[in-house]
Tab-separated table of C-alpha atoms and ligand atoms in Angstrom:
chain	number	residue	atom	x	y	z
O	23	UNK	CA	0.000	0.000	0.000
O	24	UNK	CA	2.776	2.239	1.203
O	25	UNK	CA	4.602	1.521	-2.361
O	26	UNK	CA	1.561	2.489	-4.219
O	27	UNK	CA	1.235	6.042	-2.781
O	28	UNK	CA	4.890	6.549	-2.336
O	29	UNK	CA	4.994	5.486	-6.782
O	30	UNK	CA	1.830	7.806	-6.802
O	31	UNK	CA	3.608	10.784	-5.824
O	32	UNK	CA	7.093	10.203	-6.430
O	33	UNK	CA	6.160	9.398	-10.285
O	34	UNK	CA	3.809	12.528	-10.510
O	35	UNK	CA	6.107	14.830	-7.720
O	36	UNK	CA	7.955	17.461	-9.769
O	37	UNK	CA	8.643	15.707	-12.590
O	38	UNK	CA	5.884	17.774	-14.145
O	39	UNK	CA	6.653	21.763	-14.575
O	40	UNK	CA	9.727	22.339	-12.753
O	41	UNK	CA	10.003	25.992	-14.063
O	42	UNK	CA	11.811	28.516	-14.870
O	43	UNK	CA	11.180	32.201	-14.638
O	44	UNK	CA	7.649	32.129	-13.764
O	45	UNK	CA	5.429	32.403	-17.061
O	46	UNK	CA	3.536	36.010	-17.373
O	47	UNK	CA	0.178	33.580	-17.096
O	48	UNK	CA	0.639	32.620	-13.931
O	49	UNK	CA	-0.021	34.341	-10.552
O	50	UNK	CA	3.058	35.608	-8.545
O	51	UNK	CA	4.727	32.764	-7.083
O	52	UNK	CA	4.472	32.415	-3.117
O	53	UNK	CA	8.152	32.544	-2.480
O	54	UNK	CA	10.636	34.357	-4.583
O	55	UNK	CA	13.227	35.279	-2.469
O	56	UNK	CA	17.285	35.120	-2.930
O	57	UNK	CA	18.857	31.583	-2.604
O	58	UNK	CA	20.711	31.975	0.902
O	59	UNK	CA	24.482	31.498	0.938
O	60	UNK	CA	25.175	31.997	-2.774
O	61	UNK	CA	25.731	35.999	-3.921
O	62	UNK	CA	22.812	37.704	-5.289
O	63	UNK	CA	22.859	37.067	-9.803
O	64	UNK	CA	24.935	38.812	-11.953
O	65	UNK	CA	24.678	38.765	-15.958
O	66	UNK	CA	28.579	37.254	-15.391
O	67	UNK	CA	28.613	35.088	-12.627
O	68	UNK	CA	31.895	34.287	-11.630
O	69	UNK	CA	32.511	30.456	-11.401
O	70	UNK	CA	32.084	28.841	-7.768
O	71	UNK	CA	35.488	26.763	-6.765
O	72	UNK	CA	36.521	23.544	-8.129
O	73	UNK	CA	38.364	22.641	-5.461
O	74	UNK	CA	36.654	20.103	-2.248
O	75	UNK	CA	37.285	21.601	1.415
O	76	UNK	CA	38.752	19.887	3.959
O	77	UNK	CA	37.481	16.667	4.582
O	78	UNK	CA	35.741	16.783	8.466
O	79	UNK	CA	35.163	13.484	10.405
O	80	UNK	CA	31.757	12.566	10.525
O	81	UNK	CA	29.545	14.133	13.566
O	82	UNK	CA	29.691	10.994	15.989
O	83	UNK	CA	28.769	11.111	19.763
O	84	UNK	CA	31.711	10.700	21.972
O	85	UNK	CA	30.163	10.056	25.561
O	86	UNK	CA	28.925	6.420	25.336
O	87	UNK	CA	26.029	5.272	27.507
O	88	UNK	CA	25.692	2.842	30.539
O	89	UNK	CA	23.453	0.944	29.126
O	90	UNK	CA	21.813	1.176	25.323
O	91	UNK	CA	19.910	4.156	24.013
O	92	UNK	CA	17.933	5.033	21.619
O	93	UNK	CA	17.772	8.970	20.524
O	94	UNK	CA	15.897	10.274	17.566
O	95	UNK	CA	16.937	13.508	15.704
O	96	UNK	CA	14.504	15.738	16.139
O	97	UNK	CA	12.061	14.483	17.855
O	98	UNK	CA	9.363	17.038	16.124
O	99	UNK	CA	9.218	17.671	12.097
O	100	UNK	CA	7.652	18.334	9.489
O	101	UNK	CA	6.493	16.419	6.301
O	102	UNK	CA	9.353	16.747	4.271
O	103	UNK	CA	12.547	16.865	6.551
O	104	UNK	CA	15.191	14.579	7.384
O	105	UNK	CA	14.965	12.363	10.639
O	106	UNK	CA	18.633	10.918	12.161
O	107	UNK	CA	17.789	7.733	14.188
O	108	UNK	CA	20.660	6.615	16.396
O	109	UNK	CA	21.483	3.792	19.035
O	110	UNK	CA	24.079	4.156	21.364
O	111	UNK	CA	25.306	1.068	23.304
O	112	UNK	CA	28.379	1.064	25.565
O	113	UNK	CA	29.535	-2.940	23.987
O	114	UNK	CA	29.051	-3.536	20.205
O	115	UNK	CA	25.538	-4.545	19.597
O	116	UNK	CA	23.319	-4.709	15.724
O	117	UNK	CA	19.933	-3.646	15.428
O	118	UNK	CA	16.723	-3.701	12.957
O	119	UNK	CA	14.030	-1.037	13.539
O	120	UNK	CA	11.587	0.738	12.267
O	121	UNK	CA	9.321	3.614	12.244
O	122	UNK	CA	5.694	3.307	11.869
O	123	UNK	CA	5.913	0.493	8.772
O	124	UNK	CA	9.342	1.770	7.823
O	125	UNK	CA	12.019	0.016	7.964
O	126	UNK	CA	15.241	1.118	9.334
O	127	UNK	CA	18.653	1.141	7.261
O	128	UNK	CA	21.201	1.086	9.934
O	129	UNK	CA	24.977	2.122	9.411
O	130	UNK	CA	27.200	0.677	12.361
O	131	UNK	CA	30.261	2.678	13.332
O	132	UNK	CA	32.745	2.600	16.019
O	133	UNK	CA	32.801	-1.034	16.356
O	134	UNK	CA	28.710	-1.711	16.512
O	135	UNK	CA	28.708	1.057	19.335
O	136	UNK	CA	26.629	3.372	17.264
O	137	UNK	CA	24.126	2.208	14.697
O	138	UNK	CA	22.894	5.267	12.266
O	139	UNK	CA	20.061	5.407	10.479
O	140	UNK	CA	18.537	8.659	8.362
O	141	UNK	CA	14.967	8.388	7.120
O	142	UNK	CA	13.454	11.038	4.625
O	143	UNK	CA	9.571	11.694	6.222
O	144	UNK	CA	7.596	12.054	3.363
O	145	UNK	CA	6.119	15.601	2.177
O	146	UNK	CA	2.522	14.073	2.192
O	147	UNK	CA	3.506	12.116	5.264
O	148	UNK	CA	-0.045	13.109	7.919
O	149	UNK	CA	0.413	14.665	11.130
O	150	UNK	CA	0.482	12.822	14.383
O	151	UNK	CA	2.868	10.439	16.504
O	152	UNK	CA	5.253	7.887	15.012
O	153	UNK	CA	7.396	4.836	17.209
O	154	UNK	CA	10.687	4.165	16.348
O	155	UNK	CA	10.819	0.941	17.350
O	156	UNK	CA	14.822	-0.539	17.274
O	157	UNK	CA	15.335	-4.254	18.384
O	158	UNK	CA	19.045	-4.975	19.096
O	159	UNK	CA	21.373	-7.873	19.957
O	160	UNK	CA	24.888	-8.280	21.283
O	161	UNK	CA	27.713	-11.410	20.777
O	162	UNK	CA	26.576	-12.720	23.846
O	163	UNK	CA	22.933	-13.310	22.884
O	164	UNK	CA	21.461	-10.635	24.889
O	165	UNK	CA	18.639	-8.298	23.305
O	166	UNK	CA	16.500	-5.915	24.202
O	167	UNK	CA	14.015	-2.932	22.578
O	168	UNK	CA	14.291	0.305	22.956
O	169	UNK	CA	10.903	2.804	21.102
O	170	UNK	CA	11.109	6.721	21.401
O	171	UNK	CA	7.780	8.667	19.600
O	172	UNK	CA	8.444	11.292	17.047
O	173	UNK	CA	6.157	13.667	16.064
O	174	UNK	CA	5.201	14.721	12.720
O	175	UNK	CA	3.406	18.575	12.330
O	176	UNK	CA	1.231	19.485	9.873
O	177	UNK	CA	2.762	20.686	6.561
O	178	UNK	CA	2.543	23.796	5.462
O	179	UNK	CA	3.567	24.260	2.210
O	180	UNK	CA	2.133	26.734	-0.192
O	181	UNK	CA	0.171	25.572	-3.276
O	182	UNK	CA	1.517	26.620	-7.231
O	183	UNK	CA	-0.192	27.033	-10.601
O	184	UNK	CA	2.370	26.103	-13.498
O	185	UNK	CA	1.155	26.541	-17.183
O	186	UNK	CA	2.704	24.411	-19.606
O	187	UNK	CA	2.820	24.481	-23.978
O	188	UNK	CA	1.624	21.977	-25.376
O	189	UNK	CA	5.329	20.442	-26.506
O	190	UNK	CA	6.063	20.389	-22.737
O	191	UNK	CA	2.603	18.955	-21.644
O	192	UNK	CA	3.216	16.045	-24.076
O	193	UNK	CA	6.163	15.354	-21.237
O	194	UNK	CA	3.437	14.315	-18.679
O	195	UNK	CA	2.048	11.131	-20.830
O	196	UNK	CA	2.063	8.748	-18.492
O	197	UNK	CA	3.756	6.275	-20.749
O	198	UNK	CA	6.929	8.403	-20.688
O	199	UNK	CA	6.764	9.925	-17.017
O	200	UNK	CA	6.276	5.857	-16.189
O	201	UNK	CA	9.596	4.656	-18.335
O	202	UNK	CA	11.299	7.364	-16.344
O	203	UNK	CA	10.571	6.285	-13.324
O	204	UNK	CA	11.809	2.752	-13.640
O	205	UNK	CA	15.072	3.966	-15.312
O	206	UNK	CA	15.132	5.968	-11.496
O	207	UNK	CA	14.031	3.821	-9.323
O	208	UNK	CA	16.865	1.039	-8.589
O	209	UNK	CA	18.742	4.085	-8.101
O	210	UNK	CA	16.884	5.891	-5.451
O	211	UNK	CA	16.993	2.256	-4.113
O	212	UNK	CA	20.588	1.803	-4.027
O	213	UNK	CA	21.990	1.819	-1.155
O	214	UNK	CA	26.212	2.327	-0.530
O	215	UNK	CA	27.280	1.807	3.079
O	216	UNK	CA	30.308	4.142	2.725
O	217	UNK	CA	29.356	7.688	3.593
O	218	UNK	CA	31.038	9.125	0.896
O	219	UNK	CA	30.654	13.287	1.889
O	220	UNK	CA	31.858	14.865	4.720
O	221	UNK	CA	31.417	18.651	5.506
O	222	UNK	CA	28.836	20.826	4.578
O	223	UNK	CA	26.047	20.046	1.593
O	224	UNK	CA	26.379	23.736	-0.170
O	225	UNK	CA	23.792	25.525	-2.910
O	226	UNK	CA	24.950	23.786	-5.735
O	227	UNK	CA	24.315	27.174	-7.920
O	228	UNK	CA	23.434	30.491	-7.633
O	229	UNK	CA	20.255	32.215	-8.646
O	230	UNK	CA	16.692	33.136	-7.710
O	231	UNK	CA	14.302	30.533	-6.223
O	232	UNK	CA	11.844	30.113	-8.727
O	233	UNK	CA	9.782	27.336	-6.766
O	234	UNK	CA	10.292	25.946	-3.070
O	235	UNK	CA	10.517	22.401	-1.855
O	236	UNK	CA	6.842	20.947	-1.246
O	237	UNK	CA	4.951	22.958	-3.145
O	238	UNK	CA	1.117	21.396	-4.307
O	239	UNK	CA	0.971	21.918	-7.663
O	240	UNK	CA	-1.749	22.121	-10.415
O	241	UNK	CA	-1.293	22.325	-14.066
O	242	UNK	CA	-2.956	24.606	-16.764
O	243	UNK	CA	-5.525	25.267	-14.768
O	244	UNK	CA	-6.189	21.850	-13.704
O	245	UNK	CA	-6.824	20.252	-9.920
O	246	UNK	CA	-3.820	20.267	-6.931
O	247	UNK	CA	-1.953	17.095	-8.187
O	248	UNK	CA	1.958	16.687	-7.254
O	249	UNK	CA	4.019	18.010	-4.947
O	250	UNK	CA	7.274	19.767	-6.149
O	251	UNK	CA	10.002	17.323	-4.783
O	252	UNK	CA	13.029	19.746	-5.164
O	253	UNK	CA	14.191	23.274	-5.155
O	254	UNK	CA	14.540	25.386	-8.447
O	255	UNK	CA	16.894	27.886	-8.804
O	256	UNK	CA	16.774	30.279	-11.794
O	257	UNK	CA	19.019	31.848	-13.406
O	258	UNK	CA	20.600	32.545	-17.171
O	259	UNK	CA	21.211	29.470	-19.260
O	260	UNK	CA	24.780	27.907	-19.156
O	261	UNK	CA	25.382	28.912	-15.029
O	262	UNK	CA	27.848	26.918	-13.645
O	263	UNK	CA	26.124	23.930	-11.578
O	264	UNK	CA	28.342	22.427	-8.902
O	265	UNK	CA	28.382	19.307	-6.937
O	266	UNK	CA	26.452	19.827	-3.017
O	267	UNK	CA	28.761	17.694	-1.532
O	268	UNK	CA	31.459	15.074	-2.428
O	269	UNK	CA	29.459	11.594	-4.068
O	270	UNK	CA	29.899	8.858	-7.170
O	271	UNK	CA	27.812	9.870	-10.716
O	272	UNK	CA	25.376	7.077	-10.912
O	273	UNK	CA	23.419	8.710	-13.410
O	274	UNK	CA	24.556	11.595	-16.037
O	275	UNK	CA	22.642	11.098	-19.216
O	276	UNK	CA	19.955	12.738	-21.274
O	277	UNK	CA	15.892	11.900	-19.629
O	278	UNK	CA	12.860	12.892	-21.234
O	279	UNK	CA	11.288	14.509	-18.562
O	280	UNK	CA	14.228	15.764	-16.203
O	281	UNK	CA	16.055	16.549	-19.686
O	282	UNK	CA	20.196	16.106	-19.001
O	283	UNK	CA	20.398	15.119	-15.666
O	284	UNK	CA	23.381	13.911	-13.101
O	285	UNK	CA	22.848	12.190	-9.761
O	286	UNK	CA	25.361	11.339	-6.993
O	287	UNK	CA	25.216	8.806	-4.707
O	288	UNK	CA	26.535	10.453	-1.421
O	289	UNK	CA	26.425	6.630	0.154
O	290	UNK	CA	24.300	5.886	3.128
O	291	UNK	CA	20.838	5.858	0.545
O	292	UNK	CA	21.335	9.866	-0.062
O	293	UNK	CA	21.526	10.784	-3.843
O	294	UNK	CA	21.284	14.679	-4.864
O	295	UNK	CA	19.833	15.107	-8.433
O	296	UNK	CA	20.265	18.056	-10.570
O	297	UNK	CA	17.787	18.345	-13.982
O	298	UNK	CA	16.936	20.008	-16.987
O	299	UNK	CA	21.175	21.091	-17.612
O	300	UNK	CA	22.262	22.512	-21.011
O	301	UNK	CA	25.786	20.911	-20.502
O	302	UNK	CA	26.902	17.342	-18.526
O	303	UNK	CA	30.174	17.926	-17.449
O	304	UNK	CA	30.606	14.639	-15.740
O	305	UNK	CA	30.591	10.837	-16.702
O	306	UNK	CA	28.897	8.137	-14.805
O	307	UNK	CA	31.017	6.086	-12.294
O	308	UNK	CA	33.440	9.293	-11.856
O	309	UNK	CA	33.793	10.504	-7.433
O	310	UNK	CA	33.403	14.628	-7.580
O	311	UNK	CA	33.935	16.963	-4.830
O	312	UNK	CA	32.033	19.547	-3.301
O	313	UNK	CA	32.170	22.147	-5.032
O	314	UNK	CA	33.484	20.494	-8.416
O	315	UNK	CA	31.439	21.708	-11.746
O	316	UNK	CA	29.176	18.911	-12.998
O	317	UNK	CA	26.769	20.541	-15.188
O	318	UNK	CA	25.337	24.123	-16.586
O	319	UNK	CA	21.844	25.337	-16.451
O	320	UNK	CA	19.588	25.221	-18.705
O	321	UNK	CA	16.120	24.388	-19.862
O	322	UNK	CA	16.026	20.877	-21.131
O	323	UNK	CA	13.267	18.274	-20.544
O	324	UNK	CA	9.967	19.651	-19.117
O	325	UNK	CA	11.365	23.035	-18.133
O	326	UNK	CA	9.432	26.334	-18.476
O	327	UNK	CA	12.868	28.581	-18.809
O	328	UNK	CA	16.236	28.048	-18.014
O	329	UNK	CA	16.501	26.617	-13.916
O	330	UNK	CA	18.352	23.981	-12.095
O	331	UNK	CA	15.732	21.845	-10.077
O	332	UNK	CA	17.852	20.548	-7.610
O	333	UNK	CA	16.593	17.361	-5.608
O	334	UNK	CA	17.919	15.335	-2.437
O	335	UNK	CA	16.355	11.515	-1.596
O	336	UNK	CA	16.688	9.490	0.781
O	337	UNK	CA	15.818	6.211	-0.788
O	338	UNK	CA	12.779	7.370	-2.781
O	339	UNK	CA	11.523	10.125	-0.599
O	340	UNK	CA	12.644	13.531	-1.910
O	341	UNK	CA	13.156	16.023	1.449
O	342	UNK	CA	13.711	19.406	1.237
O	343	UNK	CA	17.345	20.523	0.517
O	344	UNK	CA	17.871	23.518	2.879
O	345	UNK	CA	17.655	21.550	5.779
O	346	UNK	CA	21.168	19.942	4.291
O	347	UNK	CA	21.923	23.393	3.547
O	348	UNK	CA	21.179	25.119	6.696
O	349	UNK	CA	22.505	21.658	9.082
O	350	UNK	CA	25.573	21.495	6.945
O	351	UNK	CA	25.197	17.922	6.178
O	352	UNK	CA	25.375	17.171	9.543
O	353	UNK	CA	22.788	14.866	10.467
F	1401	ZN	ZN1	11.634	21.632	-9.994
């Protein structure tokens, strides 16, 4: 059941009318405001650096427990966000969970002493309490549960109008949005146990936000059907796209819908996407850095002007970049 909504939207969810500059048809669009962290556009934008940071060690808890815990990360969200699940066990221990009817990918780091797991809640996710439910068990044959409670807020994330031509409506036949999908799909299911970033996740471009994370969308005119499952950032055609944050090219080819596209796995199931380029500047099975050029912007696919729509999943769910932004990649 979960599969069939989770297709539902994910299939339909921003693949249709990721725009541009907003067409003159359509209403003023609720948020237009200046991408944070990246200077304000310029007709010449001066490249961002090619060169990765520092590599940071990964954000792990020092002070081990007396006896196993379980702590959730935060413990209130909304629809959309990201949600760190970790146990904490003072001898080396492994552990399945879940939350509600989802199950748990665990990572297990200093020696099965910590046991990470992120979870992408999705946009449409309903409000109320969630149990994260972890079972674990040691060498020794001892186990035990530990359940915390989460809760989810209600979303609140404005609705959009996009109009579409009629070449870039064709996009949305459901024949081609569906072949799309299951070209995707074993990727957003992939899932590398290296953590391949460290450091922050930064704006992979600059530019004017030209549609928020989460919007509800309709389409020429038509009823509220998909939500908008990245951010897009507009600016002039060929602007130098970046990579967020250091990851392996899994996919960097030419799609129908997302028009040239490039995804990186970042390992632990988190893949940033970046659609509708002018210009691939990568090749699949290549490791980039942050900061490293992968594409330029452009228009391609089913694009109303030249944007980046700019996408991070966790497994399938899409959650809303700026929290990666804004937390550093520290999660
Ligand atoms: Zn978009």
């Amino acid at each position: 059941m979960r599969g069939c909504w989770l297709l539902f939207a994910l299939v339909l969810g921003c693949l249709v009318g990721c725009v541009g500059a907003p067409p003159t048809s359509v209403p003023p669009l609720p948020s237009r405001t200046v991408v944070p962290s990246i200077p304000p556009a310029t007709s010449t934008p001066t490249p961002l650096p090619t060169a990765g940071p520092t590599p940071t060690p990964s954000p792990v808890p020092t002070a081990l427990p007396q006896a196993v815990e379980l702590r959730v990360d935060p413990t209130q969200l909304e629809p959309g966000h990201t949600l760190a699940i970790r146990l904490l066990s003072p001898w080396p221990v492994t552990a399945e969970g879940t939350l509600g009817e989802t199950t748990l990918h665990f990572v297990s780091q200093d020696g099965g002493r910590l046991l990470v797991a992120l979870l992408g809640v999705p946009v449409d996710a309903s409000a109320g309490e969630r149990v994260v439910a972890v079972h674990w068990q040691d060498g020794t044959g001892r186990t035990g549960v530990q359940t915390a409670t989460v809760e989810l807020l209600p979303a609140r994330y404005p609705r959009e109008s996009i109009y579409l031509q009629p070449d870039r409506a064709a996009l949305l036949d459901p024949e081609i949005v569906r072949a799309e999908w299951e070209r995707l799909e074993p990727i957003w299911n992939s899932w590398t146990p290296q953590r391949l970033w460290s450091g922050d996740f930064i704006t992979p471009t600059r530019g004017q936000i030209s549609s928020p994370f989460g919007t509800l969308r309709s389409y020429n005119g038509g009823p509220a059907v998909s939500y908008h499952n990245g951010v897009d950032i507009s600016n002039p055609e060929g602007t130098l796209v970046v990579a967020a944050a250091r990851g392996r090219v899994v996919v960097a080819e030419r799609l129908q819908v997302r028009g040239n596209a490039v995804i990186l796995d970042h390992g632990w199931g988190v893949h940033s996407a970046y659609y509708h380029l002018s210009a691939i500047l990568v090749e699949e099975g290549e490791v980039v850095e942050a900061r490293q050029a992968i594409g330029r912007m452009g228009a391609t696919g089913l694009a109303t002007g030249p944007h980046l729509h700019w996408e991070i999943r966790l497994g399938e769910v899409p959650v809303d970049p700026w929290e990666w932004v804004r937390r550093g990649g520290r999660f």
